mmCIF file of the C-alpha atoms, coordinates in Angstrom:
data_MODEL
# 
_entry.id   MODEL 
# 
loop_
_atom_site.group_PDB 
_atom_site.id 
_atom_site.type_symbol 
_atom_site.label_atom_id 
_atom_site.label_alt_id 
_atom_site.label_comp_id 
_atom_site.label_asym_id 
_atom_site.label_entity_id 
_atom_site.label_seq_id 
_atom_site.pdbx_PDB_ins_code 
_atom_site.Cartn_x 
_atom_site.Cartn_y 
_atom_site.Cartn_z 
_atom_site.occupancy 
_atom_site.B_iso_or_equiv 
_atom_site.pdbx_formal_charge 
_atom_site.auth_seq_id 
_atom_site.auth_comp_id 
_atom_site.auth_asym_id 
_atom_site.auth_atom_id 
_atom_site.pdbx_PDB_model_num 
ATOM 1  C CA . MET A 1 1  ? 0.000   0.000  0.000   1.00 0.00 ? 1  MET A CA 1 
ATOM 2  C CA . LEU A 1 2  ? 1.288   3.454  -0.887  1.00 0.00 ? 2  LEU A CA 1 
ATOM 3  C CA . LEU A 1 3  ? 0.721   6.286  1.533   1.00 0.00 ? 3  LEU A CA 1 
ATOM 4  C CA . THR A 1 4  ? 1.568   9.880  0.690   1.00 0.00 ? 4  THR A CA 1 
ATOM 5  C CA . ILE A 1 5  ? 2.249   12.216 3.587   1.00 0.00 ? 5  ILE A CA 1 
ATOM 6  C CA . ARG A 1 6  ? 3.109   15.899 3.153   1.00 0.00 ? 6  ARG A CA 1 
ATOM 7  C CA . ALA A 1 7  ? 6.279   17.067 4.867   1.00 0.00 ? 7  ALA A CA 1 
ATOM 8  C CA . ILE A 1 8  ? 8.783   19.907 4.876   1.00 0.00 ? 8  ILE A CA 1 
ATOM 9  C CA . VAL A 1 9  ? 12.489  20.140 5.634   1.00 0.00 ? 9  VAL A CA 1 
ATOM 10 C CA . ARG A 1 10 ? 13.585  22.251 8.621   1.00 0.00 ? 10 ARG A CA 1 
ATOM 11 C CA . ASP A 1 11 ? 17.162  22.387 9.819   1.00 0.00 ? 11 ASP A CA 1 
ATOM 12 C CA . GLY A 1 12 ? 18.039  19.389 7.662   1.00 0.00 ? 12 GLY A CA 1 
ATOM 13 C CA . LYS A 1 13 ? 15.273  17.188 9.114   1.00 0.00 ? 13 LYS A CA 1 
ATOM 14 C CA . ILE A 1 14 ? 12.058  16.029 7.474   1.00 0.00 ? 14 ILE A CA 1 
ATOM 15 C CA . GLU A 1 15 ? 8.984   17.068 9.473   1.00 0.00 ? 15 GLU A CA 1 
ATOM 16 C CA . LEU A 1 16 ? 5.625   15.503 8.702   1.00 0.00 ? 16 LEU A CA 1 
ATOM 17 C CA . LEU A 1 17 ? 2.795   18.023 8.316   1.00 0.00 ? 17 LEU A CA 1 
ATOM 18 C CA . GLU A 1 18 ? 0.135   15.645 9.622   1.00 0.00 ? 18 GLU A CA 1 
ATOM 19 C CA . PRO A 1 19 ? 0.081   13.030 12.375  1.00 0.00 ? 19 PRO A CA 1 
ATOM 20 C CA . THR A 1 20 ? 0.828   9.518  11.237  1.00 0.00 ? 20 THR A CA 1 
ATOM 21 C CA . ALA A 1 21 ? 1.240   6.119  12.870  1.00 0.00 ? 21 ALA A CA 1 
ATOM 22 C CA . LEU A 1 22 ? 4.461   5.001  11.211  1.00 0.00 ? 22 LEU A CA 1 
ATOM 23 C CA . PRO A 1 23 ? 6.191   2.292  13.241  1.00 0.00 ? 23 PRO A CA 1 
ATOM 24 C CA . ASP A 1 24 ? 9.849   2.659  14.198  1.00 0.00 ? 24 ASP A CA 1 
ATOM 25 C CA . GLY A 1 25 ? 12.026  1.235  11.450  1.00 0.00 ? 25 GLY A CA 1 
ATOM 26 C CA . ALA A 1 26 ? 9.424   1.837  8.721   1.00 0.00 ? 26 ALA A CA 1 
ATOM 27 C CA . HIS A 1 27 ? 11.031  2.166  5.300   1.00 0.00 ? 27 HIS A CA 1 
ATOM 28 C CA . VAL A 1 28 ? 10.092  5.331  3.436   1.00 0.00 ? 28 VAL A CA 1 
ATOM 29 C CA . LEU A 1 29 ? 10.877  6.929  0.102   1.00 0.00 ? 29 LEU A CA 1 
ATOM 30 C CA . VAL A 1 30 ? 11.203  10.693 -0.093  1.00 0.00 ? 30 VAL A CA 1 
ATOM 31 C CA . THR A 1 31 ? 10.391  12.583 -3.286  1.00 0.00 ? 31 THR A CA 1 
ATOM 32 C CA . VAL A 1 32 ? 11.719  16.127 -3.336  1.00 0.00 ? 32 VAL A CA 1 
ATOM 33 C CA . LEU A 1 33 ? 9.590   18.608 -5.278  1.00 0.00 ? 33 LEU A CA 1 
ATOM 34 C CA . THR A 1 34 ? 10.816  21.952 -6.511  1.00 0.00 ? 34 THR A CA 1 
ATOM 35 C CA . GLU A 1 35 ? 8.468   24.876 -5.879  1.00 0.00 ? 35 GLU A CA 1 
ATOM 36 C CA . GLU A 1 36 ? 7.405   24.780 -9.549  1.00 0.00 ? 36 GLU A CA 1 
ATOM 37 C CA . GLU A 1 37 ? 6.620   21.059 -9.338  1.00 0.00 ? 37 GLU A CA 1 
ATOM 38 C CA . HIS A 1 38 ? 4.739   21.556 -6.099  1.00 0.00 ? 38 HIS A CA 1 
ATOM 39 C CA . LEU A 1 39 ? 2.605   24.310 -7.654  1.00 0.00 ? 39 LEU A CA 1 
ATOM 40 C CA . PHE A 1 40 ? 2.002   22.186 -10.774 1.00 0.00 ? 40 PHE A CA 1 
ATOM 41 C CA . TRP A 1 41 ? 0.791   19.160 -8.797  1.00 0.00 ? 41 TRP A CA 1 
ATOM 42 C CA . GLN A 1 42 ? -1.298  21.322 -6.515  1.00 0.00 ? 42 GLN A CA 1 
ATOM 43 C CA . ALA A 1 43 ? -3.014  22.937 -9.500  1.00 0.00 ? 43 ALA A CA 1 
ATOM 44 C CA . ALA A 1 44 ? -3.424  19.601 -11.287 1.00 0.00 ? 44 ALA A CA 1 
ATOM 45 C CA . SER A 1 45 ? -5.066  17.951 -8.295  1.00 0.00 ? 45 SER A CA 1 
ATOM 46 C CA . SER A 1 46 ? -7.226  21.001 -7.551  1.00 0.00 ? 46 SER A CA 1 
ATOM 47 C CA . SER A 1 47 ? -9.032  20.777 -10.881 1.00 0.00 ? 47 SER A CA 1 
ATOM 48 C CA . SER A 1 48 ? -9.775  17.083 -10.335 1.00 0.00 ? 48 SER A CA 1 
ATOM 49 C CA . LEU A 1 49 ? -10.947 17.653 -6.774  1.00 0.00 ? 49 LEU A CA 1 
ATOM 50 C CA . ASN A 1 50 ? -13.146 20.551 -7.852  1.00 0.00 ? 50 ASN A CA 1 
ATOM 51 C CA . GLN A 1 51 ? -14.897 18.319 -10.374 1.00 0.00 ? 51 GLN A CA 1 
ATOM 52 C CA . ILE A 1 52 ? -15.642 15.827 -7.619  1.00 0.00 ? 52 ILE A CA 1 
ATOM 53 C CA . TRP A 1 53 ? -16.489 18.168 -4.731  1.00 0.00 ? 53 TRP A CA 1 
ATOM 54 C CA . ASP A 1 54 ? -18.368 20.868 -6.652  1.00 0.00 ? 54 ASP A CA 1 
ATOM 55 C CA . HIS A 1 55 ? -20.923 18.466 -8.078  1.00 0.00 ? 55 HIS A CA 1 
ATOM 56 C CA . PRO A 1 56 ? -24.513 19.762 -7.915  1.00 0.00 ? 56 PRO A CA 1 
ATOM 57 C CA . GLU A 1 57 ? -25.977 16.270 -7.530  1.00 0.00 ? 57 GLU A CA 1 
ATOM 58 C CA . ASP A 1 58 ? -24.277 16.042 -4.133  1.00 0.00 ? 58 ASP A CA 1 
ATOM 59 C CA . ASP A 1 59 ? -26.313 18.972 -2.789  1.00 0.00 ? 59 ASP A CA 1 
ATOM 60 C CA . VAL A 1 60 ? -28.960 16.467 -1.707  1.00 0.00 ? 60 VAL A CA 1 
ATOM 61 C CA . TYR A 1 61 ? -26.628 15.317 1.085   1.00 0.00 ? 61 TYR A CA 1 
ATOM 62 C CA . ALA A 1 62 ? -26.448 18.835 2.520   1.00 0.00 ? 62 ALA A CA 1 
ATOM 63 C CA . ASP A 1 63 ? -30.266 18.883 2.497   1.00 0.00 ? 63 ASP A CA 1 
ATOM 64 C CA . LEU A 1 64 ? -30.343 15.595 4.418   1.00 0.00 ? 64 LEU A CA 1 
ATOM 65 C CA . LEU A 1 65 ? -27.950 16.941 7.057   1.00 0.00 ? 65 LEU A CA 1 
ATOM 66 C CA . ALA A 1 66 ? -30.049 20.088 7.501   1.00 0.00 ? 66 ALA A CA 1 
ATOM 67 C CA . ALA A 1 67 ? -33.202 18.077 8.151   1.00 0.00 ? 67 ALA A CA 1 
# 
């Protein structure tokens, strides 16, 4: 199973941006993104997410929660 976790580098150490339950000794791969690559992937995923989340047919669920 692949798991992607956002992180940043501070003082030469990788800091995860969200809590995670990685066991000690877990093997990880780190992919370094340039700022341009980061912005590209953020924009690319935003358009896909907008198509999913801004779907008018899903408004019925908001109506159910309001009831």
